[in-house]
Amino acid sequence: MQLSFDADVEEFRAEFVAFLEEHLPDAAETTERASSSADVPEWARRWQRLLFDNGWLLPANPPEFGGRNAGVLQQYVHLEELSKRRIYHSFNPQGLGIIAASLLTFGTDEQKQRWAVPILRAEITAALGMSEPGAGSDLAGLRTRAVRDGDHFVVNGQKVWTSGAHDADVLLTFVRTDPDAPKHKGISVLLIPTDTPGVTRRPFASICGPHDLDFNEVFFENARVPAENLLGPLNGGWTVANGSLGHERTLLWLSFADRLQELTEDFRPESVFDKDSYATLAMDLQALRLLGSQALSRAARGEQDTQSLSILKVLGSEAVQSAAEQALYSQGADGLVHPAFTASYLPMNLDNFSCSWFERYARSFAGTIAGGTSEIQRTIIAERVLGLPRG
């Protein structure tokens, strides 16, 4: 087994490291923080544009879309170097990782230039309108309707949990365009500018309190959307959805490894974890990295490996959740207090941790839901890895 990268990958890494060392924003200019996942401070917009212009934003993309046609292993070391420095390449992650990626996969040339390039260059931001009050993460159960009227679609319905919608310029919105078709075959995708008459966005607080406004309810009341804003084929939204979510799954395990790594580095074991819990955390991290490296090797060979990605998703998300839970219980009442006021909570950089341990634990549940719930992943593992019959 080769546990190192070939020379071309290391050359790629060295070039990127040199770029970071020369261009990384000074800490003094990064004090302005984003208030939502579609609110990008001006310094962060400049940083994202710099990455785009130099081909370092999404290296797998062609140069005209902020990349350099990089392979899977090169993409990995790119993310690894960003992670080492705790650097975001975008403060609009769903815009970059799902919406722009979907536009590049399914969009027309005009749509790519009109929407994808401005999102990639941080000139506009985007949010994902998928979940609904009566359907949750069940996309096939959505009821937001879009009816064709001449050269427009008229949209009525509601979305919820739409992260960053109140700050976004455009919503990638899944709508039902054929109510008589089977549920997963009557769905289409529209790009809906948020200033469209009839679109109302209402942010609401999360468990982290009234200062943490990212989630939104979004209402559509006879909102007229140009038909040219249809992404992909009419009634082909199911395919777009699978492609959209697929963009965030390939290296998703690396984000969980990063969070576990932060825990091992930032906190004194004797102050946050007992020895057994800390050992479990370290072993989970090592297992995740080893399994992830195997999956990475298969991806580099062009092999489809949905099963491994499901295993990594379950292991990573639940390991992060378990570590947060152990830390919370070990803190007792201090776990309910903001870290700035907790003497036993000693991260090296408080800016990275704006919530109490209870809030961090509550947030960890998002990892077991986003990108495919743990229940869905276990079904995939049961059927495709263990060969069990469909239930």
Coordinates of C-alpha atoms in Angstrom, one line a residue:
M1 CA 0.0 0.0 0.0
Q2 CA 1.3 3.4 -1.0
L3 CA 0.8 5.9 1.9
S4 CA 2.2 8.9 0.0
F5 CA 1.4 10.9 -3.1
D6 CA 3.1 10.8 -6.4
A7 CA 5.5 13.6 -7.4
D8 CA 2.9 15.4 -9.6
V9 CA 0.5 15.7 -6.7
E10 CA 3.2 17.0 -4.3
E11 CA 4.2 19.6 -7.0
F12 CA 0.6 20.7 -7.1
R13 CA 0.5 21.0 -3.3
A14 CA 3.8 23.0 -3.3
E15 CA 2.4 25.4 -5.9
F16 CA -0.7 25.9 -3.9
V17 CA 1.2 26.4 -0.6
A18 CA 3.3 29.0 -2.3
F19 CA 0.2 30.8 -3.4
L20 CA -1.3 30.7 0.1
E21 CA 1.9 32.0 1.7
E22 CA 2.0 34.9 -0.7
H23 CA -1.7 35.9 -0.8
L24 CA -3.4 34.7 2.4
P25 CA -5.4 37.6 3.8
D26 CA -3.9 39.3 6.8
A27 CA -5.7 38.5 10.1
A28 CA -6.4 42.2 10.6
E29 CA -8.6 42.4 7.5
T30 CA -10.6 39.2 8.3
T31 CA -12.3 40.5 11.5
E32 CA -15.6 41.0 9.8
R33 CA -17.6 37.7 10.1
A34 CA -20.4 36.3 8.0
S35 CA -23.8 36.4 9.6
S36 CA -25.3 33.6 7.5
S37 CA -24.2 31.0 4.9
A38 CA -25.0 33.5 2.1
D39 CA -23.6 36.6 3.7
V40 CA -20.1 37.1 2.4
P41 CA -18.0 39.9 3.9
E42 CA -16.2 42.1 1.3
W43 CA -12.7 40.8 2.2
A44 CA -14.0 37.2 1.7
R45 CA -15.4 38.2 -1.7
R46 CA -12.0 39.5 -2.7
W47 CA -10.3 36.4 -1.4
Q48 CA -12.7 34.1 -3.3
R49 CA -12.2 36.1 -6.5
L50 CA -8.5 35.9 -6.1
L51 CA -8.7 32.1 -5.8
F52 CA -11.0 32.0 -8.9
D53 CA -8.7 34.1 -11.0
N54 CA -5.7 32.0 -10.2
G55 CA -7.4 28.6 -10.6
W56 CA -7.4 27.7 -7.0
L57 CA -11.1 28.1 -6.1
L58 CA -12.3 24.6 -7.3
P59 CA -9.3 23.0 -8.9
A60 CA -11.3 20.3 -10.6
N61 CA -13.1 22.9 -12.7
P62 CA -11.7 24.1 -16.0
P63 CA -9.8 27.4 -15.9
E64 CA -12.8 29.5 -17.1
F65 CA -14.7 28.4 -14.0
G66 CA -12.0 28.9 -11.4
G67 CA -10.0 25.7 -11.6
R68 CA -7.2 23.9 -13.5
N69 CA -8.7 20.5 -14.4
A70 CA -7.2 18.9 -11.3
G71 CA -7.6 15.2 -10.5
V72 CA -9.1 13.7 -7.4
L73 CA -5.8 13.5 -5.4
Q74 CA -5.0 17.1 -6.3
Q75 CA -8.4 18.1 -5.1
Y76 CA -7.8 16.3 -1.8
V77 CA -4.4 18.0 -1.1
H78 CA -6.0 21.4 -2.0
L79 CA -8.7 20.8 0.7
E80 CA -6.1 19.5 3.1
E81 CA -3.9 22.6 2.8
L82 CA -7.0 24.8 3.3
S83 CA -7.9 22.7 6.4
K84 CA -4.5 22.9 7.9
R85 CA -4.8 26.7 7.9
R86 CA -8.5 26.7 8.8
I87 CA -9.3 28.7 5.7
Y88 CA -12.6 28.8 3.9
H89 CA -12.4 29.1 0.1
S90 CA -16.0 30.5 0.2
F91 CA -18.4 31.8 2.9
N92 CA -21.3 30.7 0.6
P93 CA -20.7 26.9 0.7
Q94 CA -24.0 25.8 -0.8
G95 CA -23.6 28.3 -3.5
L96 CA -20.1 27.1 -4.4
G97 CA -20.4 23.4 -3.7
I98 CA -24.0 22.6 -4.8
I99 CA -25.6 25.4 -6.8
A100 CA -22.7 26.5 -9.0
A101 CA -21.7 22.8 -9.5
S102 CA -25.2 22.0 -10.6
L103 CA -25.2 24.8 -13.0
L104 CA -21.9 23.6 -14.5
T105 CA -23.3 20.1 -14.8
F106 CA -26.9 20.8 -16.1
G107 CA -27.0 24.5 -17.2
T108 CA -26.9 26.0 -20.6
D109 CA -23.9 28.1 -21.7
E110 CA -26.0 31.2 -21.0
Q111 CA -26.9 30.0 -17.5
K112 CA -23.3 29.2 -16.7
Q113 CA -22.2 32.7 -17.6
R114 CA -25.2 34.5 -16.0
W115 CA -25.4 32.5 -12.8
A116 CA -22.5 30.1 -12.2
V117 CA -19.6 32.5 -12.9
P118 CA -21.0 35.3 -10.6
I119 CA -21.5 32.8 -7.8
L120 CA -18.0 31.4 -8.2
R121 CA -16.6 34.9 -8.2
A122 CA -18.6 35.9 -5.1
E123 CA -20.4 38.6 -7.0
I124 CA -23.7 37.1 -6.0
T125 CA -24.6 34.4 -3.4
A126 CA -27.1 31.5 -3.6
A127 CA -29.2 29.3 -1.4
L128 CA -30.8 25.9 -1.9
G129 CA -34.7 25.7 -1.8
M130 CA -35.3 22.0 -1.3
S131 CA -36.9 21.1 2.1
E132 CA -40.6 21.9 2.8
P133 CA -42.7 21.8 6.0
G134 CA -44.7 18.8 5.0
A135 CA -41.9 16.9 3.3
G136 CA -38.7 17.6 5.2
S137 CA -35.8 15.9 3.4
D138 CA -38.2 13.8 1.3
L139 CA -37.8 15.6 -2.0
A140 CA -40.4 13.4 -3.7
G141 CA -43.0 14.8 -1.2
L142 CA -42.6 18.5 -2.2
R143 CA -45.7 20.5 -3.0
T144 CA -44.4 23.9 -4.1
R145 CA -46.1 24.3 -7.6
A146 CA -44.8 25.9 -10.8
V147 CA -47.4 26.3 -13.6
R148 CA -46.3 27.4 -17.0
D149 CA -47.9 30.6 -18.2
G150 CA -46.5 31.8 -21.5
D151 CA -42.8 32.4 -21.2
H152 CA -42.9 32.3 -17.3
F153 CA -43.6 29.8 -14.5
V154 CA -45.9 30.9 -11.8
V155 CA -44.7 29.6 -8.4
N156 CA -46.7 29.0 -5.3
G157 CA -45.7 27.2 -2.1
Q158 CA -43.2 27.2 0.8
K159 CA -39.7 26.1 1.6
V160 CA -38.1 25.9 5.1
W161 CA -34.6 25.4 6.6
T162 CA -33.4 27.4 3.6
S163 CA -29.9 28.4 4.9
G164 CA -28.9 31.9 4.1
A165 CA -32.0 32.7 2.0
H166 CA -32.5 36.2 3.5
D167 CA -28.9 37.2 2.3
A168 CA -28.9 35.2 -1.0
D169 CA -29.4 36.8 -4.4
V170 CA -30.8 33.6 -6.0
L171 CA -32.5 30.4 -4.9
L172 CA -32.0 27.1 -6.6
T173 CA -35.6 25.9 -6.1
F174 CA -37.2 22.5 -6.6
V175 CA -40.8 22.7 -7.7
R176 CA -43.5 20.4 -8.9
T177 CA -44.4 21.0 -12.5
D178 CA -46.4 17.8 -13.2
P179 CA -48.8 16.9 -10.4
D180 CA -50.1 13.9 -12.3
A181 CA -46.8 12.2 -12.8
P182 CA -45.2 9.8 -10.3
K183 CA -43.9 11.8 -7.4
H184 CA -40.2 11.7 -8.3
K185 CA -40.9 12.3 -12.1
G186 CA -42.9 15.5 -11.8
I187 CA -40.2 17.8 -10.3
S188 CA -38.3 20.6 -12.0
V189 CA -35.7 23.1 -10.9
L190 CA -35.9 26.9 -11.2
L191 CA -33.4 29.6 -10.5
I192 CA -35.5 32.2 -8.7
P193 CA -33.9 35.7 -7.9
T194 CA -34.8 36.6 -4.4
D195 CA -36.0 40.1 -5.4
T196 CA -38.8 38.5 -7.5
P197 CA -42.2 39.9 -6.6
G198 CA -44.1 37.3 -4.5
V199 CA -41.0 35.9 -2.9
T200 CA -40.9 36.4 0.9
R201 CA -37.9 35.3 3.1
R202 CA -38.3 35.0 6.9
P203 CA -35.1 34.1 8.8
F204 CA -35.6 32.4 12.2
A205 CA -33.3 31.6 15.1
S206 CA -31.6 28.2 15.7
I207 CA -30.6 26.5 19.0
C208 CA -27.7 29.0 19.2
G209 CA -30.2 31.8 19.8
P210 CA -31.5 35.0 18.2
H211 CA -28.0 36.0 17.0
D212 CA -27.7 32.9 14.8
L213 CA -29.9 33.7 11.8
D214 CA -29.3 31.3 9.0
F215 CA -32.4 29.2 8.6
N216 CA -35.3 30.7 6.7
E217 CA -38.9 30.1 5.7
V218 CA -39.4 31.1 2.1
F219 CA -42.9 31.8 0.7
F220 CA -43.8 32.0 -3.0
E221 CA -47.1 33.7 -3.8
N222 CA -47.7 33.9 -7.6
A223 CA -44.0 34.6 -8.2
R224 CA -43.4 34.8 -11.9
V225 CA -40.1 33.3 -13.0
P226 CA -38.8 33.4 -16.6
A227 CA -38.9 30.0 -18.3
E228 CA -35.3 30.5 -19.3
N229 CA -34.5 30.0 -15.6
L230 CA -35.4 26.3 -15.8
L231 CA -32.3 24.3 -14.9
G232 CA -32.1 21.0 -16.7
P233 CA -35.1 19.4 -18.5
L234 CA -38.7 20.0 -17.6
N235 CA -39.7 17.4 -15.0
G236 CA -36.1 16.3 -14.8
G237 CA -35.5 17.7 -11.3
W238 CA -34.9 14.3 -9.7
T239 CA -31.7 13.9 -11.8
V240 CA -30.6 17.4 -11.0
A241 CA -31.2 16.7 -7.3
N242 CA -29.1 13.6 -7.3
G243 CA -26.3 15.4 -9.1
S244 CA -26.6 18.4 -6.8
L245 CA -26.2 16.3 -3.6
G246 CA -23.6 14.2 -5.2
H247 CA -21.3 17.2 -5.5
E248 CA -21.2 17.5 -1.7
R249 CA -20.6 13.8 -1.0
T250 CA -17.3 12.8 -2.6
L251 CA -15.0 14.4 -0.1
L252 CA -17.6 15.0 2.6
W253 CA -15.8 12.6 5.0
L254 CA -12.8 15.0 5.0
S255 CA -14.9 17.7 6.7
F256 CA -15.7 15.3 9.5
A257 CA -12.0 14.3 9.9
D258 CA -11.2 18.0 10.1
R259 CA -13.6 18.5 13.0
L260 CA -12.3 15.5 14.8
Q261 CA -8.7 16.8 14.2
E262 CA -9.6 20.2 15.6
L263 CA -10.9 18.5 18.8
T264 CA -7.7 16.5 19.3
E265 CA -5.6 19.7 18.8
D266 CA -7.5 22.4 20.4
F267 CA -8.6 20.9 23.7
R268 CA -6.6 19.6 26.7
P269 CA -7.7 16.0 27.2
E270 CA -7.8 16.4 30.9
S271 CA -10.1 19.4 30.8
V272 CA -12.7 18.3 28.2
F273 CA -12.4 14.5 27.8
D274 CA -11.6 11.7 30.1
K275 CA -8.8 9.4 28.8
D276 CA -11.1 6.7 27.4
S277 CA -13.2 9.3 25.5
Y278 CA -10.1 11.0 24.2
A279 CA -8.7 7.7 23.1
T280 CA -12.0 6.9 21.3
L281 CA -11.8 10.2 19.5
A282 CA -8.3 9.6 18.4
M283 CA -9.1 6.1 17.1
D284 CA -12.2 7.3 15.3
L285 CA -10.1 10.0 13.6
Q286 CA -7.5 7.5 12.5
A287 CA -10.1 5.0 11.2
L288 CA -11.8 7.8 9.3
R289 CA -8.6 8.9 7.6
L290 CA -7.6 5.3 6.7
L291 CA -10.9 4.4 5.2
G292 CA -11.1 7.8 3.5
S293 CA -7.7 7.2 1.9
Q294 CA -8.9 3.9 0.5
A295 CA -12.0 5.6 -0.9
L296 CA -9.8 8.4 -2.3
S297 CA -7.6 5.8 -4.1
R298 CA -10.6 4.2 -5.7
A299 CA -11.9 7.5 -6.8
A300 CA -8.6 8.4 -8.3
R301 CA -8.8 5.2 -10.4
G302 CA -12.2 6.3 -11.6
E303 CA -14.1 3.7 -9.6
Q304 CA -17.7 4.3 -8.4
D305 CA -17.8 3.6 -4.6
T306 CA -21.1 4.7 -3.2
Q307 CA -20.8 2.1 -0.5
S308 CA -17.6 3.5 1.0
L309 CA -18.9 7.0 0.9
S310 CA -22.0 5.8 2.9
I311 CA -19.8 4.1 5.5
L312 CA -17.6 7.2 5.8
K313 CA -20.6 9.5 6.1
V314 CA -22.0 7.4 9.0
L315 CA -18.7 7.0 10.7
G316 CA -17.6 10.6 10.4
S317 CA -20.9 12.3 11.3
E318 CA -21.6 10.1 14.3
A319 CA -18.0 10.2 15.6
V320 CA -18.2 14.0 15.6
Q321 CA -21.6 13.8 17.4
S322 CA -20.3 11.3 19.9
A323 CA -17.3 13.5 20.7
A324 CA -19.4 16.6 21.2
E325 CA -21.7 14.6 23.5
Q326 CA -18.9 13.3 25.6
A327 CA -17.4 16.8 25.9
L328 CA -20.8 18.2 26.9
Y329 CA -21.3 15.7 29.6
S330 CA -17.8 16.1 31.0
Q331 CA -18.4 19.8 31.3
G332 CA -21.5 19.6 33.4
A333 CA -23.2 23.0 33.9
D334 CA -20.2 24.7 32.2
G335 CA -21.3 23.0 29.0
L336 CA -24.2 25.4 28.8
V337 CA -22.0 28.5 29.0
H338 CA -20.4 30.4 26.1
P339 CA -16.7 29.3 25.8
A340 CA -15.4 32.8 26.4
F341 CA -16.7 32.5 30.0
T342 CA -15.7 28.9 30.7
A343 CA -12.3 28.5 32.3
S344 CA -12.0 24.8 31.5
Y345 CA -12.7 25.4 27.8
L346 CA -9.4 26.3 26.2
P347 CA -9.3 26.4 22.5
M348 CA -6.3 28.0 20.8
N349 CA -8.6 30.2 18.7
L350 CA -11.9 31.2 20.2
D351 CA -13.0 32.7 16.9
N352 CA -13.5 29.2 15.6
F353 CA -15.9 28.3 18.4
S354 CA -18.8 30.7 18.9
C355 CA -21.2 28.3 20.7
S356 CA -21.3 26.6 24.0
W357 CA -20.8 22.8 24.2
F358 CA -24.5 22.3 24.3
E359 CA -24.9 24.3 21.1
R360 CA -22.1 22.5 19.4
Y361 CA -23.6 19.1 20.4
A362 CA -27.0 20.2 19.1
R363 CA -25.5 21.4 15.8
S364 CA -23.7 18.1 15.4
F365 CA -27.0 16.5 14.4
A366 CA -26.9 18.4 11.1
G367 CA -24.0 16.2 10.1
T368 CA -26.2 13.1 10.4
I369 CA -28.9 14.6 8.2
A370 CA -27.2 16.8 5.5
G371 CA -26.0 14.9 2.5
G372 CA -28.2 11.9 3.3
T373 CA -29.4 10.8 6.7
S374 CA -27.6 8.1 8.7
E375 CA -30.7 6.0 8.3
I376 CA -30.5 6.2 4.5
Q377 CA -26.8 5.5 4.6
R378 CA -27.4 2.4 6.7
T379 CA -29.9 1.2 4.2
I380 CA -27.4 1.6 1.4
I381 CA -24.7 -0.3 3.4
A382 CA -27.2 -3.1 4.3
E383 CA -28.2 -3.6 0.7
R384 CA -25.0 -2.9 -1.2
V385 CA -22.3 -4.0 1.3
L386 CA -23.9 -6.7 3.3
G387 CA -26.2 -8.0 0.6
L388 CA -29.3 -8.0 2.8
P389 CA -32.7 -8.1 1.1
R390 CA -34.6 -4.8 0.7
G391 CA -37.0 -4.2 3.5

